PDB file of C-alpha atoms in Angstrom:
ATOM      1  CA  UNK A  11     -15.441 -16.150  12.494  1.00 45.00           C
ATOM      2  CA  UNK A  12     -16.401 -17.078  16.168  1.00 47.00           C
ATOM      3  CA  UNK A  13     -14.398 -15.851  18.972  1.00 44.00           C
ATOM      4  CA  UNK A  14     -13.215 -18.303  21.745  1.00 43.00           C
ATOM      5  CA  UNK A  15     -12.872 -17.199  25.329  1.00 49.00           C
ATOM      6  CA  UNK A  16     -10.198 -18.609  27.018  1.00 49.00           C
ATOM      7  CA  UNK A  17     -11.191 -21.146  29.334  1.00 46.00           C
ATOM      8  CA  UNK A  18      -9.464 -24.267  31.148  1.00 41.00           C
ATOM      9  CA  UNK A  19      -8.417 -25.690  27.859  1.00 45.00           C
ATOM     10  CA  UNK A  20      -7.294 -22.530  26.253  1.00 51.00           C
ATOM     11  CA  UNK A  21      -7.610 -21.442  22.635  1.00 53.00           C
ATOM     12  CA  UNK A  22      -8.119 -24.151  19.633  1.00 50.00           C
ATOM     13  CA  UNK A  23      -5.088 -24.364  17.390  1.00 57.00           C
ATOM     14  CA  UNK A  24      -5.049 -26.258  13.809  1.00 60.00           C
ATOM     15  CA  UNK A  25      -7.344 -27.892  12.368  1.00 66.00           C
ATOM     16  CA  UNK A  26     -10.195 -30.350  13.630  1.00 57.00           C
ATOM     17  CA  UNK A  27     -12.332 -31.898  10.938  1.00 60.00           C
ATOM     18  CA  UNK A  28     -13.608 -29.052   8.881  1.00 63.00           C
ATOM     19  CA  UNK A  29     -13.027 -26.497  11.655  1.00 66.00           C
ATOM     20  CA  UNK A  30      -9.992 -24.327  11.651  1.00 69.00           C
ATOM     21  CA  UNK A  31      -8.814 -22.172  15.219  1.00 68.00           C
ATOM     22  CA  UNK A  32      -6.119 -20.057  15.327  1.00 68.00           C
ATOM     23  CA  UNK A  33      -5.450 -16.641  17.180  1.00 65.00           C
ATOM     24  CA  UNK A  34      -5.512 -12.932  15.024  1.00 66.00           C
ATOM     25  CA  UNK A  35      -4.147  -9.914  16.891  1.00 62.00           C
ATOM     26  CA  UNK A  36      -4.544 -11.650  20.321  1.00 62.00           C
ATOM     27  CA  UNK A  37      -7.950 -12.980  19.875  1.00 61.00           C
ATOM     28  CA  UNK A  38      -8.826 -16.512  19.633  1.00 59.00           C
ATOM     29  CA  UNK A  39     -11.012 -17.812  16.846  1.00 58.00           C
ATOM     30  CA  UNK A  40     -12.643 -20.388  14.990  1.00 60.00           C
ATOM     31  CA  UNK A  41     -13.953 -20.958  11.335  1.00 64.00           C
ATOM     32  CA  UNK A  42     -15.378 -23.404   9.209  1.00 64.00           C
ATOM     33  CA  UNK A  43     -13.288 -24.279   6.161  1.00 65.00           C
ATOM     34  CA  UNK A  44     -15.270 -24.110   3.076  1.00 61.00           C
ATOM     35  CA  UNK A  45     -16.191 -26.676   1.030  1.00 55.00           C
ATOM     36  CA  UNK A  46     -14.403 -27.226  -2.293  1.00 55.00           C
ATOM     37  CA  UNK A  47     -15.828 -24.803  -5.359  1.00 52.00           C
ATOM     38  CA  UNK A  48     -17.511 -27.090  -7.797  1.00 53.00           C
ATOM     39  CA  UNK A  49     -16.404 -24.423 -10.485  1.00 55.00           C
ATOM     40  CA  UNK A  50     -13.617 -22.303  -9.081  1.00 58.00           C
ATOM     41  CA  UNK A  51     -12.783 -20.879 -12.547  1.00 70.00           C
ATOM     42  CA  UNK A  52     -15.805 -19.186 -13.174  1.00 77.00           C
ATOM     43  CA  UNK A  53     -15.137 -15.690 -15.408  1.00 73.00           C
ATOM     44  CA  UNK A  54     -16.290 -13.358 -12.459  1.00 73.00           C
ATOM     45  CA  UNK A  55     -13.509 -15.698  -9.941  1.00 85.00           C
ATOM     46  CA  UNK A  56     -10.738 -15.356 -13.181  1.00 85.00           C
ATOM     47  CA  UNK A  57     -11.072 -11.889 -13.347  1.00 86.00           C
ATOM     48  CA  UNK A  58     -10.749 -10.955  -9.240  1.00 91.00           C
ATOM     49  CA  UNK A  59      -8.193 -13.383  -8.987  1.00 92.00           C
ATOM     50  CA  UNK A  60      -6.146 -11.617 -11.809  1.00 94.00           C
ATOM     51  CA  UNK A  61      -7.047  -8.356 -10.261  1.00 95.00           C
ATOM     52  CA  UNK A  62      -5.703  -9.296  -6.838  1.00 95.00           C
ATOM     53  CA  UNK A  63      -2.421 -10.513  -8.299  1.00 96.00           C
ATOM     54  CA  UNK A  64      -1.843  -7.440  -9.913  1.00 97.00           C
ATOM     55  CA  UNK A  65      -2.432  -5.106  -6.803  1.00 97.00           C
ATOM     56  CA  UNK A  66      -0.539  -7.823  -4.788  1.00 97.00           C
ATOM     57  CA  UNK A  67       2.640  -7.423  -7.097  1.00 97.00           C
ATOM     58  CA  UNK A  68       2.053  -3.642  -6.678  1.00 98.00           C
ATOM     59  CA  UNK A  69       1.644  -3.120  -2.862  1.00 98.00           C
ATOM     60  CA  UNK A  70       4.360  -6.338  -2.085  1.00 97.00           C
ATOM     61  CA  UNK A  71       7.540  -4.397  -2.438  1.00 98.00           C
ATOM     62  CA  UNK A  72       6.227  -1.435  -0.197  1.00 98.00           C
ATOM     63  CA  UNK A  73       4.811  -3.432   3.053  1.00 97.00           C
ATOM     64  CA  UNK A  74       6.722  -1.439   5.556  1.00 97.00           C
ATOM     65  CA  UNK A  75       5.697   1.763   4.393  1.00 98.00           C
ATOM     66  CA  UNK A  76       2.146   0.718   3.993  1.00 98.00           C
ATOM     67  CA  UNK A  77       2.214   0.133   7.607  1.00 97.00           C
ATOM     68  CA  UNK A  78       2.416   3.768   8.165  1.00 98.00           C
ATOM     69  CA  UNK A  79       0.433   5.133   5.172  1.00 98.00           C
ATOM     70  CA  UNK A  80      -2.639   3.084   5.798  1.00 98.00           C
ATOM     71  CA  UNK A  81      -2.501   2.676   9.835  1.00 96.00           C
ATOM     72  CA  UNK A  82      -5.381   4.892  10.079  1.00 94.00           C
ATOM     73  CA  UNK A  83      -7.489   2.337   8.227  1.00 95.00           C
ATOM     74  CA  UNK A  84      -5.961  -0.879   9.963  1.00 91.00           C
ATOM     75  CA  UNK A  85      -9.428  -1.736  11.750  1.00 90.00           C
ATOM     76  CA  UNK A  86     -10.064  -5.406  12.245  1.00 89.00           C
ATOM     77  CA  UNK A  87      -7.457  -5.765   9.488  1.00 94.00           C
ATOM     78  CA  UNK A  88      -3.992  -5.406   8.627  1.00 96.00           C
ATOM     79  CA  UNK A  89      -2.946  -2.037   7.129  1.00 97.00           C
ATOM     80  CA  UNK A  90      -1.315  -4.205   4.476  1.00 97.00           C
ATOM     81  CA  UNK A  91      -5.166  -5.938   3.848  1.00 97.00           C
ATOM     82  CA  UNK A  92      -6.503  -2.122   3.774  1.00 97.00           C
ATOM     83  CA  UNK A  93      -4.277  -0.795   1.331  1.00 98.00           C
ATOM     84  CA  UNK A  94      -5.160  -4.282  -1.138  1.00 97.00           C
ATOM     85  CA  UNK A  95      -8.966  -3.307  -0.408  1.00 96.00           C
ATOM     86  CA  UNK A  96      -8.611   0.162  -1.613  1.00 98.00           C
ATOM     87  CA  UNK A  97      -6.737  -0.074  -4.714  1.00 98.00           C
ATOM     88  CA  UNK A  98      -8.286  -3.363  -5.512  1.00 97.00           C
ATOM     89  CA  UNK A  99     -11.683  -1.379  -5.618  1.00 97.00           C
ATOM     90  CA  UNK A 100     -10.225   2.050  -6.909  1.00 98.00           C
ATOM     91  CA  UNK A 101      -6.968   1.642  -8.969  1.00 98.00           C
ATOM     92  CA  UNK A 102      -7.512  -1.338 -11.414  1.00 97.00           C
ATOM     93  CA  UNK A 103      -8.055  -0.483 -14.945  1.00 97.00           C
ATOM     94  CA  UNK A 104      -8.182  -2.296 -18.408  1.00 96.00           C
ATOM     95  CA  UNK A 105     -10.275  -5.682 -19.007  1.00 92.00           C
ATOM     96  CA  UNK A 106      -8.940  -9.259 -18.429  1.00 91.00           C
ATOM     97  CA  UNK A 107      -6.429 -10.651 -19.314  1.00 88.00           C
ATOM     98  CA  UNK A 108      -5.145  -7.141 -19.594  1.00 93.00           C
ATOM     99  CA  UNK A 109      -5.472  -5.456 -15.882  1.00 96.00           C
ATOM    100  CA  UNK A 110      -3.201  -2.963 -14.794  1.00 97.00           C
ATOM    101  CA  UNK A 111      -2.685  -0.503 -11.876  1.00 98.00           C
ATOM    102  CA  UNK A 112      -3.738   2.871 -12.697  1.00 98.00           C
ATOM    103  CA  UNK A 113      -0.646   4.797 -10.468  1.00 98.00           C
ATOM    104  CA  UNK A 114      -2.974   7.942 -10.726  1.00 98.00           C
ATOM    105  CA  UNK A 115      -5.769   6.508  -8.979  1.00 98.00           C
ATOM    106  CA  UNK A 116      -3.796   4.203  -6.566  1.00 98.00           C
ATOM    107  CA  UNK A 117      -2.966   5.442  -3.044  1.00 98.00           C
ATOM    108  CA  UNK A 118       0.265   4.173  -1.093  1.00 98.00           C
ATOM    109  CA  UNK A 119      -0.970   6.616   1.819  1.00 98.00           C
ATOM    110  CA  UNK A 120      -4.513   7.278   2.830  1.00 98.00           C
ATOM    111  CA  UNK A 121      -6.002   9.768   5.382  1.00 98.00           C
ATOM    112  CA  UNK A 122      -7.796  13.079   5.867  1.00 97.00           C
ATOM    113  CA  UNK A 123      -4.695  15.101   6.366  1.00 98.00           C
ATOM    114  CA  UNK A 124      -4.322  17.918   3.504  1.00 98.00           C
ATOM    115  CA  UNK A 125      -2.060  16.337   0.456  1.00 98.00           C
ATOM    116  CA  UNK A 126       0.595  17.449  -1.303  1.00 98.00           C
ATOM    117  CA  UNK A 127       0.559  20.726  -3.830  1.00 98.00           C
ATOM    118  CA  UNK A 128       2.408  20.848  -7.266  1.00 98.00           C
ATOM    119  CA  UNK A 129       4.502  17.908  -6.659  1.00 98.00           C
ATOM    120  CA  UNK A 130       6.775  16.623  -9.582  1.00 98.00           C
ATOM    121  CA  UNK A 131       9.471  14.146  -9.657  1.00 98.00           C
ATOM    122  CA  UNK A 132      12.921  14.019 -11.702  1.00 98.00           C
ATOM    123  CA  UNK A 133      16.301  12.412 -11.371  1.00 98.00           C
ATOM    124  CA  UNK A 134      18.869  14.965 -11.524  1.00 97.00           C
ATOM    125  CA  UNK A 135      22.021  13.341 -10.838  1.00 97.00           C
ATOM    126  CA  UNK A 136      23.333   9.470 -10.800  1.00 97.00           C
ATOM    127  CA  UNK A 137      21.469   7.451  -8.080  1.00 97.00           C
ATOM    128  CA  UNK A 138      19.069  10.032  -7.017  1.00 98.00           C
ATOM    129  CA  UNK A 139      15.600  10.604  -7.512  1.00 98.00           C
ATOM    130  CA  UNK A 140      13.989  14.044  -6.430  1.00 98.00           C
ATOM    131  CA  UNK A 141      10.525  15.077  -5.409  1.00 98.00           C
ATOM    132  CA  UNK A 142       9.600  18.887  -5.239  1.00 98.00           C
ATOM    133  CA  UNK A 143       6.472  20.262  -3.963  1.00 98.00           C
ATOM    134  CA  UNK A 144       4.511  23.824  -3.021  1.00 98.00           C
ATOM    135  CA  UNK A 145       4.670  24.415   0.666  1.00 98.00           C
ATOM    136  CA  UNK A 146       1.116  24.661   1.198  1.00 98.00           C
ATOM    137  CA  UNK A 147       1.112  24.914   5.004  1.00 98.00           C
ATOM    138  CA  UNK A 148      -1.868  26.519   6.458  1.00 97.00           C
ATOM    139  CA  UNK A 149      -4.070  25.099   3.699  1.00 98.00           C
ATOM    140  CA  UNK A 150      -6.492  23.100   5.519  1.00 98.00           C
ATOM    141  CA  UNK A 151      -5.119  20.839   7.873  1.00 98.00           C
ATOM    142  CA  UNK A 152      -1.213  21.305   6.116  1.00 98.00           C
ATOM    143  CA  UNK A 153       1.340  22.080   8.847  1.00 98.00           C
ATOM    144  CA  UNK A 154       4.669  22.915   8.147  1.00 98.00           C
ATOM    145  CA  UNK A 155       6.186  20.412  10.209  1.00 98.00           C
ATOM    146  CA  UNK A 156       4.183  17.362   8.415  1.00 98.00           C
ATOM    147  CA  UNK A 157       6.727  15.048   7.110  1.00 98.00           C
ATOM    148  CA  UNK A 158       7.092  13.773   3.537  1.00 98.00           C
ATOM    149  CA  UNK A 159       6.306   9.982   3.070  1.00 98.00           C
ATOM    150  CA  UNK A 160       7.760   9.113  -0.802  1.00 98.00           C
ATOM    151  CA  UNK A 161       7.946   5.781  -2.255  1.00 98.00           C
ATOM    152  CA  UNK A 162       9.815   4.643  -5.527  1.00 98.00           C
ATOM    153  CA  UNK A 163       8.688   1.561  -6.800  1.00 98.00           C
ATOM    154  CA  UNK A 164      10.685  -0.053  -9.533  1.00 98.00           C
ATOM    155  CA  UNK A 165       8.151  -2.302 -11.322  1.00 97.00           C
ATOM    156  CA  UNK A 166      11.099  -4.145 -13.556  1.00 96.00           C
ATOM    157  CA  UNK A 167      12.477  -5.525 -10.428  1.00 97.00           C
ATOM    158  CA  UNK A 168       9.866  -5.584  -8.155  1.00 97.00           C
ATOM    159  CA  UNK A 169      11.657  -3.261  -5.385  1.00 98.00           C
ATOM    160  CA  UNK A 170      10.994  -0.272  -3.495  1.00 98.00           C
ATOM    161  CA  UNK A 171      13.071   2.365  -1.753  1.00 98.00           C
ATOM    162  CA  UNK A 172      11.094   4.859   0.502  1.00 98.00           C
ATOM    163  CA  UNK A 173      10.940   6.902   3.765  1.00 98.00           C
ATOM    164  CA  UNK A 174       8.595   7.426   6.260  1.00 97.00           C
ATOM    165  CA  UNK A 175      10.653  10.209   8.009  1.00 96.00           C
ATOM    166  CA  UNK A 176      11.381  12.609   4.887  1.00 98.00           C
ATOM    167  CA  UNK A 177      11.892  16.549   5.096  1.00 98.00           C
ATOM    168  CA  UNK A 178       9.202  18.776   6.549  1.00 98.00           C
ATOM    169  CA  UNK A 179       6.638  19.948   3.829  1.00 98.00           C
ATOM    170  CA  UNK A 180       7.837  23.268   4.468  1.00 98.00           C
ATOM    171  CA  UNK A 181      11.075  22.504   2.774  1.00 98.00           C
ATOM    172  CA  UNK A 182       9.333  21.763  -0.609  1.00 98.00           C
ATOM    173  CA  UNK A 183      12.204  19.336  -1.808  1.00 98.00           C
ATOM    174  CA  UNK A 184      13.429  15.578  -0.704  1.00 98.00           C
ATOM    175  CA  UNK A 185      16.114  13.636  -2.705  1.00 98.00           C
ATOM    176  CA  UNK A 186      16.003   9.774  -2.310  1.00 98.00           C
ATOM    177  CA  UNK A 187      19.469   7.666  -3.049  1.00 98.00           C
ATOM    178  CA  UNK A 188      18.632   4.597  -4.812  1.00 98.00           C
ATOM    179  CA  UNK A 189      20.769   1.544  -5.974  1.00 97.00           C
ATOM    180  CA  UNK A 190      23.250   2.183  -8.525  1.00 97.00           C
ATOM    181  CA  UNK A 191      22.118  -0.587 -10.552  1.00 98.00           C
ATOM    182  CA  UNK A 192      18.767   1.308 -11.114  1.00 98.00           C
ATOM    183  CA  UNK A 193      20.486   3.453 -13.323  1.00 98.00           C
ATOM    184  CA  UNK A 194      18.381   3.453 -16.673  1.00 98.00           C
ATOM    185  CA  UNK A 195      15.409   2.168 -14.965  1.00 98.00           C
ATOM    186  CA  UNK A 196      12.113   3.538 -14.679  1.00 98.00           C
ATOM    187  CA  UNK A 197      10.509   4.477 -11.049  1.00 98.00           C
ATOM    188  CA  UNK A 198       7.062   5.389 -10.244  1.00 98.00           C
ATOM    189  CA  UNK A 199       7.176   7.981  -7.434  1.00 98.00           C
ATOM    190  CA  UNK A 200       4.347   8.370  -4.903  1.00 98.00           C
ATOM    191  CA  UNK A 201       4.408  11.591  -2.360  1.00 98.00           C
ATOM    192  CA  UNK A 202       2.278  11.696   1.061  1.00 98.00           C
ATOM    193  CA  UNK A 203       2.603  13.167   4.233  1.00 98.00           C
ATOM    194  CA  UNK A 204       2.322  12.629   7.925  1.00 98.00           C
ATOM    195  CA  UNK A 205       1.743  15.148  10.765  1.00 98.00           C
ATOM    196  CA  UNK A 206       4.922  15.187  12.689  1.00 97.00           C
ATOM    197  CA  UNK A 207       3.281  13.051  15.723  1.00 97.00           C
ATOM    198  CA  UNK A 208       2.201  10.746  13.229  1.00 96.00           C
ATOM    199  CA  UNK A 209      -1.307  10.591  13.970  1.00 96.00           C
ATOM    200  CA  UNK A 210      -2.664  12.234  10.885  1.00 98.00           C
ATOM    201  CA  UNK A 211      -1.614  10.673   7.519  1.00 98.00           C
ATOM    202  CA  UNK A 212      -2.366  12.536   3.541  1.00 98.00           C
ATOM    203  CA  UNK A 213      -3.737  10.657   0.734  1.00 98.00           C
ATOM    204  CA  UNK A 214      -0.789  10.017  -1.359  1.00 98.00           C
ATOM    205  CA  UNK A 215      -0.164  11.810  -4.913  1.00 98.00           C
ATOM    206  CA  UNK A 216       1.090  10.096  -8.245  1.00 98.00           C
ATOM    207  CA  UNK A 217       4.616  12.063  -9.183  1.00 98.00           C
ATOM    208  CA  UNK A 218       5.060  10.319 -12.478  1.00 98.00           C
ATOM    209  CA  UNK A 219       7.454   7.719 -13.702  1.00 98.00           C
ATOM    210  CA  UNK A 220      11.299   8.962 -13.649  1.00 98.00           C
ATOM    211  CA  UNK A 221      13.987   7.146 -15.375  1.00 98.00           C
ATOM    212  CA  UNK A 222      16.882   7.343 -13.089  1.00 98.00           C
ATOM    213  CA  UNK A 223      20.256   8.965 -14.403  1.00 97.00           C
TER     214      UNK A 223
END
């Protein structure tokens, strides 16, 4: 990708021959349209496309959540792309055509802030999911004022419910309301933390699958 300095004609947009111009994060660029591939369905390509599709399906419902969870890794890429890259490389298990996301290895928040301790999840009452954890303030970089980042993924519906401004680490519990139609369905629960000023984020922990009451 070649950057273009603004000149009398400005940047280039669209396609001219096999050259495509556009703008990304305020930077004009040119790139060459790739030639068609003679065999676009080699075993390696099919495997990679299948993995990509599975991770995309996993992360898309949490796009807004990932803007907070992966903001420390949005270096020359979007937060979503950073999350895609990490989970493609670390959270896929199985063999084609039976690839799946290993939730215990997946991350929906990532950073060097100290994470949660003894996290657990349950659905104690209709329409609610509860996440609990041990207050580990003072351990490593953990602070009592860190805010909980909680995501509930309903894979049946391809939807997510989340908060990026949950209770403080010192509180040790958070209750997340979910739509009434989730009753009887499973949600995958993830817990992370962000510092009070939002500059630091912790790796998320997978708290397990919970059947909504």
